[in-house]
N, CA and C of each residue as an Amber inpcrd file, in Angstrom:
protein
   477
  84.9330000  41.4530000  60.2830000  83.7480000  41.1520000  59.6050000
  82.5860000  41.3680000  60.7930000  81.7010000  42.0530000  60.5480000
  80.6810000  42.3030000  61.3650000  79.2590000  41.9720000  60.8160000
  78.5310000  41.5540000  61.5170000  77.0090000  41.2460000  61.2380000
  75.9100000  42.0980000  62.2070000  75.6130000  42.9950000  61.7890000
  74.7790000  43.9590000  62.7050000  73.3870000  43.5210000  63.0260000
  72.9380000  42.8560000  62.0300000  71.4990000  42.2880000  61.8960000
  71.3600000  41.3460000  63.2750000  72.4590000  40.6370000  63.8020000
  72.2300000  39.7130000  64.9210000  72.4550000  40.4890000  66.2780000
  72.5900000  41.9950000  66.1090000  72.7890000  42.6370000  67.2520000
  71.4780000  43.5680000  67.3910000  71.3310000  43.8350000  68.7760000
  70.3290000  44.8520000  69.0560000  70.6610000  46.0290000  68.6060000
  69.4940000  46.5780000  67.9280000  69.7150000  47.9720000  67.3300000
  68.2180000  48.6920000  67.1480000  68.2930000  49.7960000  66.8430000
  66.9950000  50.4800000  66.6210000  66.6330000  50.1790000  65.2080000
  65.6510000  49.1950000  65.2430000  65.1180000  48.4620000  64.0180000
  64.5240000  49.5870000  62.9130000  63.4010000  50.5290000  63.7060000
  62.8390000  51.4120000  62.8070000  63.8820000  52.2840000  62.1120000
  64.9890000  52.9680000  63.1000000  65.7960000  53.5510000  62.5020000
  66.7110000  52.8370000  61.4630000  66.8680000  51.5850000  61.4230000
  67.5910000  50.7890000  60.5500000  66.9320000  50.7370000  59.4340000
  65.4360000  50.6680000  59.2200000  64.8950000  50.6440000  58.0940000
  64.6640000  52.0740000  57.4420000  64.4290000  53.2810000  58.1520000
  64.2740000  54.4270000  57.6720000  65.7570000  54.9520000  57.0420000
  66.7720000  54.3420000  57.7280000  68.0350000  54.9200000  56.9900000
  68.3270000  53.9720000  55.8850000  68.0180000  52.7100000  55.7950000
  68.0820000  51.9160000  54.4390000  67.2540000  52.3390000  53.3430000
  66.0340000  52.7430000  53.7200000  65.3190000  53.6210000  52.7410000
  65.8490000  54.6780000  52.2400000  66.2340000  55.6070000  53.1740000
  66.9400000  56.8190000  52.7740000  68.0890000  56.7780000  51.9710000
  68.8810000  55.6010000  52.1310000  69.9670000  55.6040000  51.2410000
  69.6820000  54.8890000  49.8440000  68.5810000  54.1800000  50.0300000
  67.9910000  53.6770000  48.8440000  67.7000000  54.8870000  48.0700000
  66.8190000  55.6760000  48.2630000  66.1950000  56.7480000  47.4970000
  67.4820000  57.6730000  47.1400000  68.5530000  57.7830000  48.0130000
  69.5640000  58.8090000  47.6290000  70.3760000  58.0780000  46.3760000
  70.5510000  56.8160000  46.6230000  71.3630000  55.8850000  45.4670000
  70.5940000  56.0270000  44.0610000  69.3620000  56.0220000  44.0090000
  68.6220000  56.0070000  42.9410000  68.3150000  57.3000000  42.3730000
  68.4010000  58.2510000  43.2390000  68.2080000  59.7010000  42.7380000
  69.5450000  60.0720000  42.0430000  70.8060000  59.5780000  42.6590000
  72.2320000  59.8550000  41.9960000  72.3110000  59.1460000  41.0000000
  71.8100000  57.8530000  40.8650000  71.9220000  57.1330000  39.4660000
  70.9650000  57.2590000  38.6550000  70.0560000  58.2940000  39.0500000
  68.6440000  58.7470000  38.0340000  68.0030000  57.4610000  37.5780000
  67.8390000  56.4610000  38.7510000  66.9170000  55.3340000  38.6640000
  65.6580000  55.5860000  39.0810000  64.5460000  54.7850000  38.4770000
  63.1540000  55.0990000  38.9740000  62.8950000  54.2090000  40.3660000
  62.9730000  54.7540000  41.5150000  62.5530000  53.9870000  42.5930000
  60.9800000  54.1730000  42.8520000  60.2100000  53.0860000  42.2420000
  58.7540000  53.2990000  42.0980000  58.2200000  52.8190000  43.4640000
  56.9760000  53.1100000  43.8460000  56.2010000  52.5610000  44.7680000
  56.5750000  51.1860000  45.1520000  56.3440000  50.2910000  44.2540000
  56.4500000  48.6670000  44.0980000  57.7300000  48.6140000  44.6010000
  58.9580000  48.9380000  44.0590000  60.3320000  48.7780000  44.3480000
  60.5940000  49.2320000  45.7590000  59.9230000  50.4150000  46.2530000
  60.2790000  50.8470000  47.4180000  59.5480000  49.9510000  48.5530000
  58.3000000  49.4020000  48.3150000  57.6750000  48.6090000  49.2400000
  58.2920000  47.3010000  49.3910000  58.8370000  46.6330000  48.0130000
  59.5320000  45.4100000  48.3270000  60.6610000  45.5440000  49.0130000
  61.3040000  46.5940000  48.9710000  62.5410000  46.8660000  49.7710000
  62.2220000  47.0220000  51.1690000  61.0530000  47.6400000  51.4700000
  60.6950000  47.6460000  52.8880000  60.3390000  46.2850000  53.2300000
  59.7270000  45.4400000  52.5710000  59.2440000  44.1180000  53.2520000
  60.3980000  43.3180000  53.4980000  61.6600000  43.5160000  52.5580000
  62.8210000  42.7750000  52.7950000  63.5240000  43.2840000  54.0850000
  63.1560000  44.5220000  54.5720000  64.1190000  45.0430000  55.7030000
  63.2250000  44.7890000  56.8180000  62.0790000  44.3160000  56.8030000
  61.1100000  44.2230000  58.0270000  61.8910000  43.3190000  59.0830000
  62.3810000  42.4050000  58.7140000  62.8140000  41.2710000  60.0020000
  64.1030000  40.7010000  59.6770000  64.9530000  41.2140000  58.8690000
  66.3020000  40.8330000  58.7390000  66.2150000  39.2420000  58.1560000
  65.3250000  38.8210000  57.4400000  65.0550000  37.5160000  57.0080000
  65.1510000  37.3490000  55.2950000  65.5120000  36.4190000  54.9620000
  65.3970000  36.2890000  53.5530000  63.9840000  35.6560000  53.2010000
  63.6700000  36.2720000  52.1410000  61.8960000  35.9210000  51.6560000
  62.1050000  35.5730000  50.1600000  61.4120000  34.6830000  50.0340000
  61.1830000  34.1990000  48.4540000  60.0740000  35.2050000  47.9120000
  60.3820000  35.1660000  46.4080000  59.4840000  36.0370000  45.7670000
  57.8870000  35.6570000  45.9990000  57.5700000  34.8400000  46.3060000
  55.9840000  34.3880000  46.5010000  55.8200000  34.8500000  48.0490000
  56.5530000  34.9000000  48.8550000  56.3570000  35.5630000  49.9760000
  56.0960000  37.1490000  49.9630000  56.8710000  37.7140000  49.2810000
  56.8050000  39.0860000  48.8720000  55.5720000  39.4160000  48.1670000
  55.3600000  38.5940000  47.2260000  53.8610000  38.5160000  46.3490000
  52.7650000  38.6250000  47.2430000  52.8170000  37.5090000  48.2670000
  51.6440000  37.5020000  49.2260000  51.3440000  38.6150000  49.8340000
  52.2970000  39.3940000  50.3470000  52.2180000  40.6750000  51.0370000
  51.8470000  41.8540000  50.1190000  52.3220000  41.7420000  48.8390000
  52.0520000  42.8800000  47.9390000  50.4660000  42.6700000  47.5290000
  50.1020000  41.4530000  47.5050000  48.6610000  40.9800000  46.9160000
  47.6700000  41.4580000  48.0140000  48.1060000  41.3380000  49.3780000
  47.3100000  41.5070000  50.5580000  46.9350000  42.9240000  50.6030000
  48.1140000  43.7720000  49.9220000  47.9850000  45.1260000  50.2920000
  47.3500000  45.7640000  48.9260000  46.8950000  45.0290000  48.0260000
  46.4290000  45.4580000  46.6190000  47.4810000  46.1290000  45.6920000
  48.8560000  45.5420000  45.9640000  49.5850000  46.1790000  44.9850000
  50.1390000  45.3150000  43.9770000  49.6020000  44.1150000  43.9130000
  50.0770000  43.3230000  42.5280000  49.9050000  41.9380000  42.9890000
  49.1460000  41.1880000  42.2760000  48.7620000  39.6220000  42.4190000
  49.6140000  38.8940000  41.4440000  50.4760000  39.1280000  40.6240000
  51.1860000  38.3510000  39.7340000  52.5680000  38.4800000  39.8570000
  53.3140000  37.0740000  39.9230000  54.7030000  36.9530000  40.0020000
  55.4630000  38.0860000  39.3840000  55.2920000  38.5820000  38.2160000
  56.1880000  39.4160000  37.5710000  56.4330000  40.7090000  38.3330000
  55.2210000  41.1470000  39.0090000  55.3690000  42.1470000  39.9680000
  56.5490000  42.0090000  40.9200000  56.7040000  40.9690000  41.4940000
  57.5840000  40.8420000  42.6920000  58.8910000  40.8320000  41.8780000
  58.8510000  39.9240000  40.9630000  60.3560000  39.3860000  40.2000000
  60.9500000  40.5780000  39.7230000  60.3510000  41.3510000  38.9260000
  60.6510000  42.6910000  38.5320000  61.2710000  43.5310000  39.5470000
  60.4680000  43.8420000  40.6730000  61.2030000  44.7200000  41.7140000
  62.3030000  44.1440000  42.4370000  62.4880000  42.8030000  42.5410000
  63.4580000  42.1450000  42.9920000  64.8940000  42.2910000  41.9900000
  64.4660000  42.0780000  40.8270000  65.5220000  41.9770000  39.8110000
  66.2390000  43.5650000  39.7490000  65.2340000  44.5140000  39.8410000
  65.7640000  45.8490000  39.9980000  66.8010000  46.0630000  41.2340000
  65.8710000  45.5840000  42.4150000  66.9090000  45.9320000  43.7570000
  68.4090000  45.1730000  43.7170000  68.2240000  44.0370000  43.1330000
  69.6980000  43.2920000  43.1410000  70.4700000  43.8400000  42.2310000
  70.1210000  44.1720000  40.6970000  70.9240000  44.8070000  39.6780000
  71.6430000  45.8640000  40.2470000  70.7610000  46.6730000  41.1860000
  71.2940000  48.1050000  41.6660000  71.9580000  47.9990000  43.0220000
  72.0520000  46.7910000  43.6340000  72.9520000  46.8040000  44.7670000
  71.8640000  46.9890000  46.0230000  70.7350000  47.0250000  45.8460000
  69.7880000  47.3950000  47.1240000  69.2910000  46.0440000  47.7710000
  69.5350000  44.8410000  47.2900000  69.2100000  43.6770000  47.8130000
  70.1540000  42.3840000  47.2760000  70.1020000  41.4380000  47.7360000
  70.9430000  40.2710000  47.1650000  70.0870000  39.0920000  47.3480000
  70.4440000  38.1240000  46.2780000  69.6820000  36.7340000  46.3750000
  70.6900000  35.9200000  46.9990000  69.8940000  35.0020000  48.1640000
  70.5540000  34.2290000  48.7850000  70.4650000  32.7660000  48.0840000
  71.5500000  32.3170000  47.2980000  71.1570000  31.2100000  46.6460000
  70.6810000  29.9600000  47.3300000  71.3200000  29.6200000  48.5100000
  70.9070000  28.4620000  49.2300000  69.4400000  28.4860000  49.5400000
  68.7690000  29.4510000  49.8380000  67.3140000  29.5780000  49.9800000
  66.5150000  29.9800000  49.0780000  67.1440000  30.2390000  47.6660000
  66.3160000  30.9610000  46.7860000  65.3500000  31.9390000  47.0750000
  66.1580000  32.9330000  47.8960000  65.5170000  34.0050000  48.5410000
  66.2570000  35.1680000  48.3920000  65.5000000  36.3880000  48.7420000
  66.0830000  37.6720000  48.8670000  66.3490000  38.3910000  50.0760000
  67.2860000  39.2800000  50.3450000  67.2290000  40.1860000  51.6920000
  67.7850000  41.2110000  51.0400000  67.3860000  42.4620000  51.9420000
  68.0860000  43.6950000  51.7870000  69.4790000  43.8210000  51.8300000
  70.0550000  44.4980000  51.2030000  71.5430000  44.8220000  51.2270000
  71.8950000  45.5830000  52.6720000  72.7390000  45.3030000  53.2770000
  72.9920000  46.0390000  54.5030000  74.0060000  47.3420000  54.1900000
  74.6880000  47.3530000  52.8810000  75.4570000  48.2190000  52.6060000
  75.4790000  48.5650000  51.3880000  74.3010000  49.1610000  50.9790000
  74.1230000  49.6830000  49.6890000  74.7300000  50.7420000  49.1570000
  75.4970000  51.2850000  50.0220000  76.3150000  52.6960000  49.4320000
  77.6150000  52.5310000  49.1120000  78.2060000  51.3000000  48.9720000
  79.3330000  50.9770000  48.6460000  79.5360000  49.6490000  47.9740000
  80.4190000  49.4190000  47.1060000  80.6860000  48.0880000  46.4440000
  81.3200000  47.4650000  47.6530000  81.0190000  45.8590000  47.6690000
  81.4760000  45.0820000  48.6610000  81.1570000  43.5530000  48.5500000
  81.7170000  42.9280000  48.8190000  81.5560000  41.3060000  48.6770000
  80.8070000  40.8110000  50.0740000  79.5060000  40.5240000  49.7290000
  78.7880000  40.1500000  51.0210000  78.8930000  38.3930000  51.5450000
  78.8270000  38.2690000  52.6690000  78.8440000  36.9000000  52.9710000
  77.6340000  36.7600000  53.8270000  76.7480000  35.7380000  53.7980000
  75.4950000  35.7400000  54.4070000  75.7570000  34.5840000  55.6970000
  75.2330000  34.9600000  56.7480000  75.0980000  34.1890000  58.0630000
  73.6260000  33.9310000  58.1980000  73.4510000  32.3530000  57.8550000
  71.7620000  32.2540000  57.9290000  71.3790000  31.1950000  59.2210000
  70.4320000  31.7030000  59.8990000  70.0680000  30.9020000  61.0500000
  68.9340000  29.8300000  60.6260000  69.6040000  28.6320000  60.8550000
  68.7050000  27.6810000  60.3820000  67.3330000  27.3250000  61.2770000
  67.3710000  27.9610000  62.3970000  66.2460000  27.7930000  63.3090000
  65.2580000  28.8800000  62.9920000  65.5410000  30.1150000  63.1590000
  64.6600000  31.0980000  62.9510000  64.4620000  31.8980000  61.5360000
  65.4160000  31.8240000  60.7020000  65.6370000  32.1690000  59.4260000
  66.1210000  33.2740000  59.2710000  66.6640000  34.0740000  60.2870000
  67.2260000  35.6130000  60.2250000  68.3870000  35.4330000  59.4400000
  68.7840000  36.1950000  58.8450000  70.0540000  36.7200000  57.7500000
  70.8510000  37.6840000  58.2260000  71.9580000  37.4700000  58.4170000
  72.7910000  38.7160000  58.6300000  73.7620000  38.6960000  57.4170000
  74.2750000  40.1440000  57.2590000  75.2210000  40.1770000  55.8680000
  76.5350000  40.8420000  56.5440000  77.5430000  40.1000000  56.1830000
  78.8540000  40.3610000  56.6230000  79.5840000  40.7210000  55.2880000
  80.7870000  41.4780000  55.7350000  81.5550000  41.8000000  54.3900000
  83.0450000  41.0270000  54.4410000  83.3400000  40.5540000  53.1040000
  84.4370000  39.6780000  52.8370000  85.1780000  40.4250000  51.7620000
  86.4730000  40.0790000  51.4880000  87.0750000  40.4590000  50.3580000
  87.2900000  39.4180000  49.2550000  87.2110000  39.6410000  48.0660000
  87.6080000  38.7600000  47.1260000  88.9420000  37.9070000  47.3010000
  89.9640000  38.6530000  47.8880000  91.2770000  38.0340000  47.9120000
  91.7440000  37.4760000  49.2110000  90.8670000  37.6480000  50.0220000
  90.8700000  37.3800000  51.6470000  90.9990000  35.7880000  51.7510000
  91.7720000  35.3980000  52.9100000  91.7590000  34.1500000  53.3360000
  92.4560000  33.0230000  52.4470000  91.9640000  31.7470000  52.8270000
  92.7890000  30.6740000  52.1030000  92.2660000  30.6800000  50.3400000
  91.0530000  30.9830000  50.2300000  90.4930000  30.9080000  49.0370000
  91.3730000  32.1840000  47.9800000  91.5420000  33.3440000  48.4470000
  92.2650000  34.2520000  48.0050000  93.8960000  33.9690000  47.7330000
  94.2320000  33.3590000  48.7840000  95.5760000  32.8870000  48.5930000
  95.8910000  31.6260000  47.4840000  94.7550000  30.7570000  47.7590000
  94.8970000  29.5990000  46.5330000  94.8260000  30.1580000  45.3470000
  93.8820000  31.5390000  44.9970000  93.5750000  31.9810000  43.6410000
  95.0310000  32.6260000  43.1290000  95.5660000  33.2890000  44.0850000
  96.8730000  34.2080000  43.8710000  97.9740000  33.2220000  43.4000000
  97.9460000  31.9470000  44.1150000  99.2310000  31.1650000  44.0320000
  98.9440000  30.4080000  42.6720000  97.7510000  30.3060000  42.2090000
  97.4670000  29.6080000  40.8340000  97.3480000  30.4600000  39.6130000
  97.4970000  31.8110000  40.0140000  97.2750000  32.7990000  38.9900000
  95.8060000  32.8840000  38.5680000  94.8790000  32.5630000  39.3070000
  93.6170000  32.6710000  39.1790000  93.1320000  33.8750000  39.5190000
  92.2530000  34.6350000  38.6460000  91.6310000  35.9420000  39.0600000
  90.1600000  35.6530000  39.6030000  89.7850000  35.9210000  40.9000000
  88.5740000  35.7850000  41.3750000  87.5870000  36.8430000  40.8420000
  86.2460000  36.6390000  40.2380000  85.4250000  37.8240000  39.9310000
  84.3550000  37.7780000  40.8130000  83.8100000  36.6530000  41.4040000
  82.6620000  36.6290000  42.1790000  82.6850000  35.7470000  43.0950000
  82.3440000  35.6020000  44.4020000  82.3910000  34.7530000  45.6870000
  81.0860000  34.9060000  46.1350000  80.4600000  33.5400000  46.2600000
  78.9560000  33.5430000  47.1230000  79.5920000  32.7560000  48.4880000
  79.1000000  33.4820000  49.3520000  79.5480000  32.8610000  50.7740000
  78.3480000  33.1250000  51.5210000  77.8090000  31.8150000  52.0460000
  76.6260000  31.6940000  52.7380000  76.8670000  30.6190000  53.7520000
  76.6210000  31.0040000  54.9930000  77.0670000  30.0640000  56.1820000
  75.8460000  29.7790000  56.8020000  75.6960000  28.3100000  57.1170000
  74.3040000  28.2820000  58.0490000  74.6660000  27.8260000  59.2360000
  73.7910000  28.1550000  60.3950000  74.2180000  27.7890000  61.7480000
  73.2230000  28.4540000  62.7250000  73.4620000  28.9000000  63.8830000
  72.4570000  29.2450000  64.5700000  72.8490000  30.6770000  65.0550000
  71.8180000  31.6610000  65.0240000  71.9800000  32.8830000  65.4640000
  72.0990000  33.1080000  67.1300000  72.5200000  34.1920000  67.4540000
  72.7000000  34.3540000  68.9640000  71.2620000  34.1040000  69.7460000
  70.0800000  34.6530000  69.0640000  68.9020000  34.5130000  69.7270000
  68.6440000  33.1280000  69.9980000  68.6960000  32.2330000  68.8110000
  68.5720000  30.8790000  68.9260000  69.3800000  29.9160000  69.6290000
  70.6240000  30.3290000  69.9190000  71.6820000  29.7440000  71.0380000
  71.4280000  30.2670000  72.2930000  70.7960000  31.1570000  72.5330000
  70.4910000  31.8000000  73.8760000  71.3840000  32.8060000  74.2740000
  72.2010000  33.3760000  73.4570000  73.2790000  34.1520000  73.3680000
  72.9230000  35.4990000  72.9170000  71.6670000  36.0900000  73.3650000
  71.3300000  37.1980000  72.6700000  72.2540000  38.3230000  72.8070000
  72.4520000  39.2540000  71.9380000  73.4100000  40.4160000  71.9070000
  72.5620000  41.6780000  72.3260000
């Protein structure tokens, strides 16, 4: 399980790569990747933080791209539906998907101090939960894993 968002990396390259993958995904699936949807994804990618719809709306409004909540919510719904973003239940916020090019089960590491969010990958049938489900004949269809703690920067252990 890796969480690249807490590691030092080329952030502008990270954003460009994510946008390129999103454009390719939308082209492949024949989805309309409108200017608003693209901008909302860019906003989510900027800081590896989860943002609420009203935070995104504030940025869009300041840029003259829309001042009504449905503008942000429609773009976010599209991004989540098509695997380009995730909703973080605990925060009632959204984050860009770190792995939009493949199906996966995300797990989120949320820093309680700075608000950074790292997406890691897990499996539906992994660990004790998977074992318990298998042992009881239960079929897991969806798992939401959100862990709160401190990131390396906030604990002084920058990577």
